[in-house]
Coordinates of C-alpha atoms in Angstrom, one line a residue:
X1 CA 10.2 22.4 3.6
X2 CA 9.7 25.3 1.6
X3 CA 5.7 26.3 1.9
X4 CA 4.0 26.5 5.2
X5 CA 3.3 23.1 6.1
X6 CA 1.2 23.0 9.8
X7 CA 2.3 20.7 12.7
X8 CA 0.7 17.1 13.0
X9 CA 0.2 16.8 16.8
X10 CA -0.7 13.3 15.9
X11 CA 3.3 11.7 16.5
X12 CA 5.3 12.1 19.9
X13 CA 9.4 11.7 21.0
X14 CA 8.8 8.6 20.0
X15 CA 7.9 9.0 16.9
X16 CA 10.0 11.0 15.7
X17 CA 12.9 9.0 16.5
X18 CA 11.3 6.1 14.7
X19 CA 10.9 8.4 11.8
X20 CA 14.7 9.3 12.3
X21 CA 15.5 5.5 11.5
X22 CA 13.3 4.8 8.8
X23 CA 14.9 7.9 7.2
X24 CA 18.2 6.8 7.7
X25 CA 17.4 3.6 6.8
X26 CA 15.9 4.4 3.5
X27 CA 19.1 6.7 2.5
X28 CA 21.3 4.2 3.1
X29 CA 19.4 0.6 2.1
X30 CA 16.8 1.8 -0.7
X31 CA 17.8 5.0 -2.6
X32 CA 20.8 3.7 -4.1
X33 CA 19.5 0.6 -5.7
X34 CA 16.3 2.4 -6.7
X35 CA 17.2 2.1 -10.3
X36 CA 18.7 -1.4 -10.3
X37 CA 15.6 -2.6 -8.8
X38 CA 13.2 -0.9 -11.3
X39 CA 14.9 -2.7 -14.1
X40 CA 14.5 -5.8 -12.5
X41 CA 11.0 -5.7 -11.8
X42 CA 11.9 -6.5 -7.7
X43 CA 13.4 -5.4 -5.0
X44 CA 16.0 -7.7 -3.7
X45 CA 15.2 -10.0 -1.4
X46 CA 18.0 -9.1 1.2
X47 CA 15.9 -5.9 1.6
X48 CA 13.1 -7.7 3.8
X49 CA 16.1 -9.3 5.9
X50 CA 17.3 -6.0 6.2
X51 CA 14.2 -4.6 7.0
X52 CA 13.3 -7.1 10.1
X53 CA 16.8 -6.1 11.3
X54 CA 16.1 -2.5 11.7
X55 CA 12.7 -3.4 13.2
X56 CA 10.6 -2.6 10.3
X57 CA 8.4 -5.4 10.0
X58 CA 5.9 -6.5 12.1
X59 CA 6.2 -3.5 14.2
X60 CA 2.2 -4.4 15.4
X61 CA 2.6 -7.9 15.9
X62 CA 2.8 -9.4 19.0
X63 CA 6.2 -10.3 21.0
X64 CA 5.4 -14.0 21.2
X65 CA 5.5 -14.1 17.4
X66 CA 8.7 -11.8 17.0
X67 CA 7.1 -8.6 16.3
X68 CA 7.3 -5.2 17.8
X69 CA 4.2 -5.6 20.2
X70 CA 3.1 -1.9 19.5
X71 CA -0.7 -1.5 18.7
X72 CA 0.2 1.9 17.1
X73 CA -0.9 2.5 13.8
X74 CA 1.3 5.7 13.4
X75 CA 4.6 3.6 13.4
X76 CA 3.2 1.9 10.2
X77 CA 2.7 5.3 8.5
X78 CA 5.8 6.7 9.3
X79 CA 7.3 3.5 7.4
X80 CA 4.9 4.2 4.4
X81 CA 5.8 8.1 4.8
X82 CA 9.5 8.3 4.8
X83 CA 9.8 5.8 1.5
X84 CA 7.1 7.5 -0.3
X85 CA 9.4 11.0 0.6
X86 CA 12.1 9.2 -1.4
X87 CA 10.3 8.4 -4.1
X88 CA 10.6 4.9 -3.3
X89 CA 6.4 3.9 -3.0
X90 CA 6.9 0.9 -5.2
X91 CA 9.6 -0.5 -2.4
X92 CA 7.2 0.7 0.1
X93 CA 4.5 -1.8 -0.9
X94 CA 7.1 -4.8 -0.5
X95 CA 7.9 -4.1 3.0
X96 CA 4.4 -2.4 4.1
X97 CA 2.7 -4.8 2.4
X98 CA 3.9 -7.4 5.0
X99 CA 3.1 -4.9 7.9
X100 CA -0.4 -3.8 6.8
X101 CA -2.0 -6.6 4.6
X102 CA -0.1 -10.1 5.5
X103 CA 0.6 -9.2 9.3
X104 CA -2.8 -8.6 10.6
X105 CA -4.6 -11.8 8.8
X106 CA -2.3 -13.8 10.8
X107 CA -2.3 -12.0 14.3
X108 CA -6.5 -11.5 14.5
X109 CA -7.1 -15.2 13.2
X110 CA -3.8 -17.3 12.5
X111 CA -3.3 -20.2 15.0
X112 CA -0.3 -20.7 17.0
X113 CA 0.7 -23.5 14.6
X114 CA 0.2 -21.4 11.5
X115 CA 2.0 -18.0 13.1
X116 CA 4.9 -19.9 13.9
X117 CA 5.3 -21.5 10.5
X118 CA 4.4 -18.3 8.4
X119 CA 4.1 -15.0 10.9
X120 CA 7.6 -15.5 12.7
X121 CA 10.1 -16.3 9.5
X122 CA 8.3 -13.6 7.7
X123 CA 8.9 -11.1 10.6
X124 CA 12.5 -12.0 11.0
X125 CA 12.4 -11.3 7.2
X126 CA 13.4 -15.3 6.6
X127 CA 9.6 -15.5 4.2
X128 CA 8.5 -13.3 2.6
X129 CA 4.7 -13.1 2.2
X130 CA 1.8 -11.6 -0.3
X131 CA -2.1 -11.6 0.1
X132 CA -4.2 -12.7 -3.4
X133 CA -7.3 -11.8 -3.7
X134 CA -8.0 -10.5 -7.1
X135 CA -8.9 -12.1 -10.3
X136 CA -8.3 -11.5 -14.1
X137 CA -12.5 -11.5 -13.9
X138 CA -13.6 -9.4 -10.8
X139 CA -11.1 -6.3 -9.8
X140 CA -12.7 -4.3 -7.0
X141 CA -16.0 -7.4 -6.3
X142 CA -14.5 -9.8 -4.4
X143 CA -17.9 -11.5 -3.7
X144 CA -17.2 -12.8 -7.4
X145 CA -14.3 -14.5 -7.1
X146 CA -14.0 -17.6 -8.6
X147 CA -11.3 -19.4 -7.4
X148 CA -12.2 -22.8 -6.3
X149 CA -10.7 -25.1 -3.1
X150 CA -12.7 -28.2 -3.4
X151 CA -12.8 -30.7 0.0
X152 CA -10.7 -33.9 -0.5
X153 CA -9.7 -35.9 2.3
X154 CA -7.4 -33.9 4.5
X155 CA -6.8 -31.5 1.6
X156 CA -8.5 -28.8 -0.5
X157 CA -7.8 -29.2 -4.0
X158 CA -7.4 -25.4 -5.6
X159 CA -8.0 -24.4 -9.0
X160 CA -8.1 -20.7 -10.6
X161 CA -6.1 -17.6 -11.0
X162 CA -5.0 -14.2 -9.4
X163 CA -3.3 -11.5 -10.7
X164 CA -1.8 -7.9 -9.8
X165 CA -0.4 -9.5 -6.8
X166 CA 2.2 -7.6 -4.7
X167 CA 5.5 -9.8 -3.9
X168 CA 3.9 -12.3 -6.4
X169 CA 7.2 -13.1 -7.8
X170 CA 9.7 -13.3 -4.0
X171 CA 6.6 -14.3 -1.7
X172 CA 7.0 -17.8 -0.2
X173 CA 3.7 -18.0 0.6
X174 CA 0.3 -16.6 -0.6
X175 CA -2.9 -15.7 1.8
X176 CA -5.3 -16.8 -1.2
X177 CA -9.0 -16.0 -1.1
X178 CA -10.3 -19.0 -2.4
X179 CA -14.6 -20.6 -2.8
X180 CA -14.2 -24.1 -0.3
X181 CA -18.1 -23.9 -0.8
X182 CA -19.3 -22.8 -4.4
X183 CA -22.7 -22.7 -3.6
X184 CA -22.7 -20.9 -0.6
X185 CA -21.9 -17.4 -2.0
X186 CA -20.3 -15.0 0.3
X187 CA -20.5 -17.5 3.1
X188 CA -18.5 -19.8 0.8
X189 CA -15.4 -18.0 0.5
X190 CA -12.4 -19.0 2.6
X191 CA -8.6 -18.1 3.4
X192 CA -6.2 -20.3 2.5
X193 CA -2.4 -19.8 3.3
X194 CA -0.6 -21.5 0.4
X195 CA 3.1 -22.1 0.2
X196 CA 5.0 -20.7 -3.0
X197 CA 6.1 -24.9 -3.8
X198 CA 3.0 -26.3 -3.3
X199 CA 2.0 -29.2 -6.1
X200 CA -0.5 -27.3 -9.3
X201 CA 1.3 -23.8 -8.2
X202 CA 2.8 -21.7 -11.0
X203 CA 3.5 -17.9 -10.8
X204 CA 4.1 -15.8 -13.9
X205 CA 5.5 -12.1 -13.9
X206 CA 7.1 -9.8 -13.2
X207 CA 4.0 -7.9 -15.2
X208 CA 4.7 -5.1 -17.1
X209 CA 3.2 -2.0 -15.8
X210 CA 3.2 1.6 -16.7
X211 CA 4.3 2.5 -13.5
X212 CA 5.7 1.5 -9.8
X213 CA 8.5 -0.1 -11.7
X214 CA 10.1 -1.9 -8.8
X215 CA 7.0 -3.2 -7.3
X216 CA 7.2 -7.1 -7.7
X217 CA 3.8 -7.9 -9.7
X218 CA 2.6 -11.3 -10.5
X219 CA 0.1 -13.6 -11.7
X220 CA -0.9 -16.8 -10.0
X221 CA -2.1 -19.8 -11.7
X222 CA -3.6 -23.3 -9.9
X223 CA -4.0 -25.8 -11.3
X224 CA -5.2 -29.0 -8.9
X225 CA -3.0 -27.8 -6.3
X226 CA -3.0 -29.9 -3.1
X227 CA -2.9 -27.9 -0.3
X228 CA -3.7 -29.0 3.6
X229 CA -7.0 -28.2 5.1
X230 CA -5.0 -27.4 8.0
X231 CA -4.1 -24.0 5.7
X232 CA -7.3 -22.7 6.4
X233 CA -7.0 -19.3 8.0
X234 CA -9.6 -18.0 10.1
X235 CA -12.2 -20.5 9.3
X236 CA -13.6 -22.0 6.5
X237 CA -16.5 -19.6 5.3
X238 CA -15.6 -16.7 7.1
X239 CA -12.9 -15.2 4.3
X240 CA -15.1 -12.3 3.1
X241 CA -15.9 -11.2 6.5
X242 CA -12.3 -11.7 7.6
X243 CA -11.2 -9.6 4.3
X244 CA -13.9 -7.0 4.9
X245 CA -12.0 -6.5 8.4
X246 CA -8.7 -5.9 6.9
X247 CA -9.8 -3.5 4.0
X248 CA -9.7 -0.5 6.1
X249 CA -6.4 -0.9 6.8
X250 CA -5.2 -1.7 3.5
X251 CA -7.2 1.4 2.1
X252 CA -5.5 4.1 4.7
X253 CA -2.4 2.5 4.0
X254 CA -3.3 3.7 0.8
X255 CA -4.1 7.2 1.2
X256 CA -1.2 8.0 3.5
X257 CA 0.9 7.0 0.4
X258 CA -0.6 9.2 -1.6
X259 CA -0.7 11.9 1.1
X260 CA 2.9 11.7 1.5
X261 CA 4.1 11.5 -2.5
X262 CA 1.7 14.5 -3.4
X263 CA 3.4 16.5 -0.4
X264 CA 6.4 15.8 -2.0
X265 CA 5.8 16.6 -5.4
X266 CA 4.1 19.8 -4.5
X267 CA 7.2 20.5 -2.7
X268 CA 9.7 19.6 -5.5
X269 CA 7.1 22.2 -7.7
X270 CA 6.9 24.7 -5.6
X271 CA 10.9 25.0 -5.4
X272 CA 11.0 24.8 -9.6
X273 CA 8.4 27.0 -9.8
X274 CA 10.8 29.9 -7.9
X275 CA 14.0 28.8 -9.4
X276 CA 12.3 29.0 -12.8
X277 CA 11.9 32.1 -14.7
X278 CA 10.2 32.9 -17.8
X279 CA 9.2 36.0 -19.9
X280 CA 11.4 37.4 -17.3
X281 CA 9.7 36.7 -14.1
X282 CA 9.5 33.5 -11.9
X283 CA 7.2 30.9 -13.0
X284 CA 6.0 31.3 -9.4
X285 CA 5.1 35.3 -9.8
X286 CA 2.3 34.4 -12.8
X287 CA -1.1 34.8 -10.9
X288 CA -2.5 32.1 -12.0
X289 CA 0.0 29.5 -11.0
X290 CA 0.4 31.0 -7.5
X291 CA -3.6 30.6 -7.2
X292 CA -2.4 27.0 -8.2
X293 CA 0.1 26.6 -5.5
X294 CA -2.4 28.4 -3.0
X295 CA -5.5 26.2 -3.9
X296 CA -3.0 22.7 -3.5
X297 CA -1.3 24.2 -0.5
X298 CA -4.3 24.5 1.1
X299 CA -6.0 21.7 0.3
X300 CA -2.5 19.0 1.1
X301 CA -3.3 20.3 4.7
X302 CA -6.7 20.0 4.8
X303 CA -6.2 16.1 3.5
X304 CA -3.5 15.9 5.8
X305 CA -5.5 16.2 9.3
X306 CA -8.4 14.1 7.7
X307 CA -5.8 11.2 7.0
X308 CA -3.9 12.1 10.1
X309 CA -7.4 11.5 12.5
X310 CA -7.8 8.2 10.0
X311 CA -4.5 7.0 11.7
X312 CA -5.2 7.8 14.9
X313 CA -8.4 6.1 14.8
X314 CA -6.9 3.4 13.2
X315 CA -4.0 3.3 15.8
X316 CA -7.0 2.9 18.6
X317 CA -8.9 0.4 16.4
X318 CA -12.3 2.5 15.7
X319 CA -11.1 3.1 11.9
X320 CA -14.6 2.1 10.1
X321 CA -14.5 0.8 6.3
X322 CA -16.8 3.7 5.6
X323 CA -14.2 6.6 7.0
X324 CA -11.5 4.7 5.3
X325 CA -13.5 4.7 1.7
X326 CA -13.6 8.1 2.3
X327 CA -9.6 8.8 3.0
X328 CA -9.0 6.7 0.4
X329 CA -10.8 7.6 -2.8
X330 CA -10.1 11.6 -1.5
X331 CA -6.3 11.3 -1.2
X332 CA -5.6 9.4 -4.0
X333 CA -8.1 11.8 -6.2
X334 CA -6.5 14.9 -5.0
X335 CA -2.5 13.3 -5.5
X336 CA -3.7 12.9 -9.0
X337 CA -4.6 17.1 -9.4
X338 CA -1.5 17.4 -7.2
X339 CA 0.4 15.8 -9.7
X340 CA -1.0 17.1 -13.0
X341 CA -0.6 21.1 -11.9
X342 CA 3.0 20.0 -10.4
X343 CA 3.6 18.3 -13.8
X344 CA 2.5 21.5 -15.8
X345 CA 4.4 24.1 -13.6
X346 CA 7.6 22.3 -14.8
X347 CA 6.9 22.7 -18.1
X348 CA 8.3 20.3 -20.6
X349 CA 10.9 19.2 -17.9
X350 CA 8.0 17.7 -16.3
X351 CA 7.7 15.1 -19.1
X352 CA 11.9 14.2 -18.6
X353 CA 11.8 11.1 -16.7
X354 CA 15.1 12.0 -15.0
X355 CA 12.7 14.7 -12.7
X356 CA 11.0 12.8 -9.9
X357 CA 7.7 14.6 -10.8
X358 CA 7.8 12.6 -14.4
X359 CA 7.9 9.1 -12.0
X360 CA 5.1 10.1 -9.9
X361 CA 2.8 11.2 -12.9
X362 CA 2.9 7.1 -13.8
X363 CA 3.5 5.7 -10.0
X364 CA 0.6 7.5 -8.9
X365 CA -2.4 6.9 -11.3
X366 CA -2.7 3.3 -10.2
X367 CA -3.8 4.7 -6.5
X368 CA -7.2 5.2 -7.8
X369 CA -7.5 1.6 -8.9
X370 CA -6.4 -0.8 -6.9
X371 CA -7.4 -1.3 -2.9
X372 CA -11.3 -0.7 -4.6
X373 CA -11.4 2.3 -7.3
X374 CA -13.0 5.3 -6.6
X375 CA -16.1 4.4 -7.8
X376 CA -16.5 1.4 -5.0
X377 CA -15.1 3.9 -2.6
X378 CA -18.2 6.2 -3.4
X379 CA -20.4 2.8 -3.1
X380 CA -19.4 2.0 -0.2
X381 CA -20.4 5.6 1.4
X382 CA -23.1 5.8 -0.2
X383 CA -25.0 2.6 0.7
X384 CA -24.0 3.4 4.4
X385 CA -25.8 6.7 3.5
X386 CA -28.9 5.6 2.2
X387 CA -29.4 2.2 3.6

């Protein structure tokens, strides 16, 4: 690296060897097909196989269940790290997705029944599997979803739609925040696994988005789909707390994306910025962009060790939804001034798309939105402020 980046004390021998795979891993399996898959709208689906292979999925889960049995946060990131490096964030969310959204439903409340049906063929990258939460009507409130699974007999009956789901289009099978109880408001709202061929289920997509080009995004449609009650998750009425559990992961995962692709660009910046001259000095040598470069410098490592105690508490359990609001509405804020001064320091090149810069300009604005916008972020601190 070209600027003075500090060291993160955070990752060991082990570590570091991990990272050394994932790297590796990434060169040889992802960066070439980059392209191919953003014109598809998917990855392919021999990447998750791929993936389980090399020991990148389920790296948390437990043994019994075909994971990695490491309760270490910090081999998630470094997944999440070395493919946002390569530009590659949108494949990230396929495979990460599994580890840091699907994964952890299924070990804190999945039966043995249910693990072994869905957890095990997903880890051995046989399923693959997406979470479906949000709604065409509700975004960042998921208290106002509106989804309905209606008792009958030894089934729910499911009617209602999601959309912007992740691996809508390859997932097998859907964790689906669903109402089993209408009137019972948050205490109504249940997890239900749902299998891609269930009766009623229709998927449409991929959707077309202004950015994250290979990130498989779908919408879900039900219409009287029949699915066991047996699919139940966690417990019937206990889907918003379950969720609520979750949400701090999801949100870290997150900002260590963005912490990670805003390094980079500053990087690729800070290199163009001393390769490129004009009026007959280095675009780096202009005062005001090296106050630029000094202010964004400084404040990438500053992020850095807040997001790096996130995943430390988060490797040890003790990450709270407030302190991950907080890491998350901060490091995808500053990625998008990150972004915008690396954009403008490369000029009109900034606006090719062949320069990476130009792809994280659009892959990175979405960071803001989804996973709760900034604005819930700020809620959710707030009310813990003042209540």
């Amino acid at each position: 690296m070209t600027s003075v980046a500090l060291p993160r004390p955070i990752f060991d021998d082990s570590h570091d060897e991990f990272r050394d795979v994932v790297r590796r891993f990434v060169e040889r399996e992802v960066t070439p097909h980059l392209e191919a898959w953003a014109a598809a709208g998917r990855v392919d689906r021999s990447l998750f196989q791929k993936a389980a292979q090399t020991g990148l999925i389920g790296i948390n889960v437990p043994e019994e269940f075909g994971g990695g049995g490491v309760e270490d946060f910090r081999f998630n990131a470094i997944v999440i790290e070395e493919f946002a490096r390569a530009g590659a964030s949108d494949v990230s969310m396929s495979i990460s997705g599994e580890n840091d959204l699907v994964a952890p439903y299924f070990s804190a409340f999945g039966t043995p029944e249910q693990n072994e049906r869905w957890l095990t063929p997903m880890i051995e990258g046989e399923k693959v599997g997406a979470i479906a939460m949000t709604e065409p009507g509700t975004g960042s409130d998921l208290a106002a979803i509106t989804t309905t699974a209606i008792p009958q007999g030894d089934d729910f009956i499911v009617n209602g739609s999601k959309t912007f789901i992740s691996n809508g289009l390859l997932a097998d099978f859907f964790i689906v925040a669903v109402r089993t109880d209408p009137d019972a408001g948050r205490q109504g709202i249940s997890l239900l696994v749902i299998d891609a061929d269930a009766p009623g289920f229709t998927r449409t997509g991929p959707l077309k988005k202004i950015g994250l080009p290979a990130q498989d995004t779908a919408e879900l449609s039900f219409a009287d789909a029949r699915v066991p009650r047996a699919n139940v998750l966690g417990g019937e009425g206990k889907g918003f707390l379950n969720m609520r559990r979750n949400l701090a992961i999801e949100r870290l995962s997150i900002a260590v994306t963005s912490m990670a692709r805003m390094r980079a660009t500053f990087e690729q910046a800070l290199d163009y910025s001393k390769e490129r001259h004009a009026f007959g000095q280095r675009i780096a040598d202009f005062q005001a962009n090296r106050f630029y470069l000094a202010e964004l410098a400084t404040e990438i490592e500053v992020t850095q060790t807040f997001i790096d105690r996130c995943i430390l508490d988060a490797s040890s359990h003790q990450l709270d939804e407030v302190t991950a609001a907080m890491a998350k509405w901060w490091a995808t804020e500053l990625h998008q001034r990150v972004i915008q001064r690396s954009l403008q320091l490369h000029g009109g090149y900034g606006f090719m798309r062949e320069y990476p810069v130009a792809h994280d300009y659009m892959d990175s604005r979405v960071a803001t939105i989804f996973g709760g916008t900034t604005e819930i972020m700020k809620e959710i601190i707030g009310r813990r402020l003042t209540r």
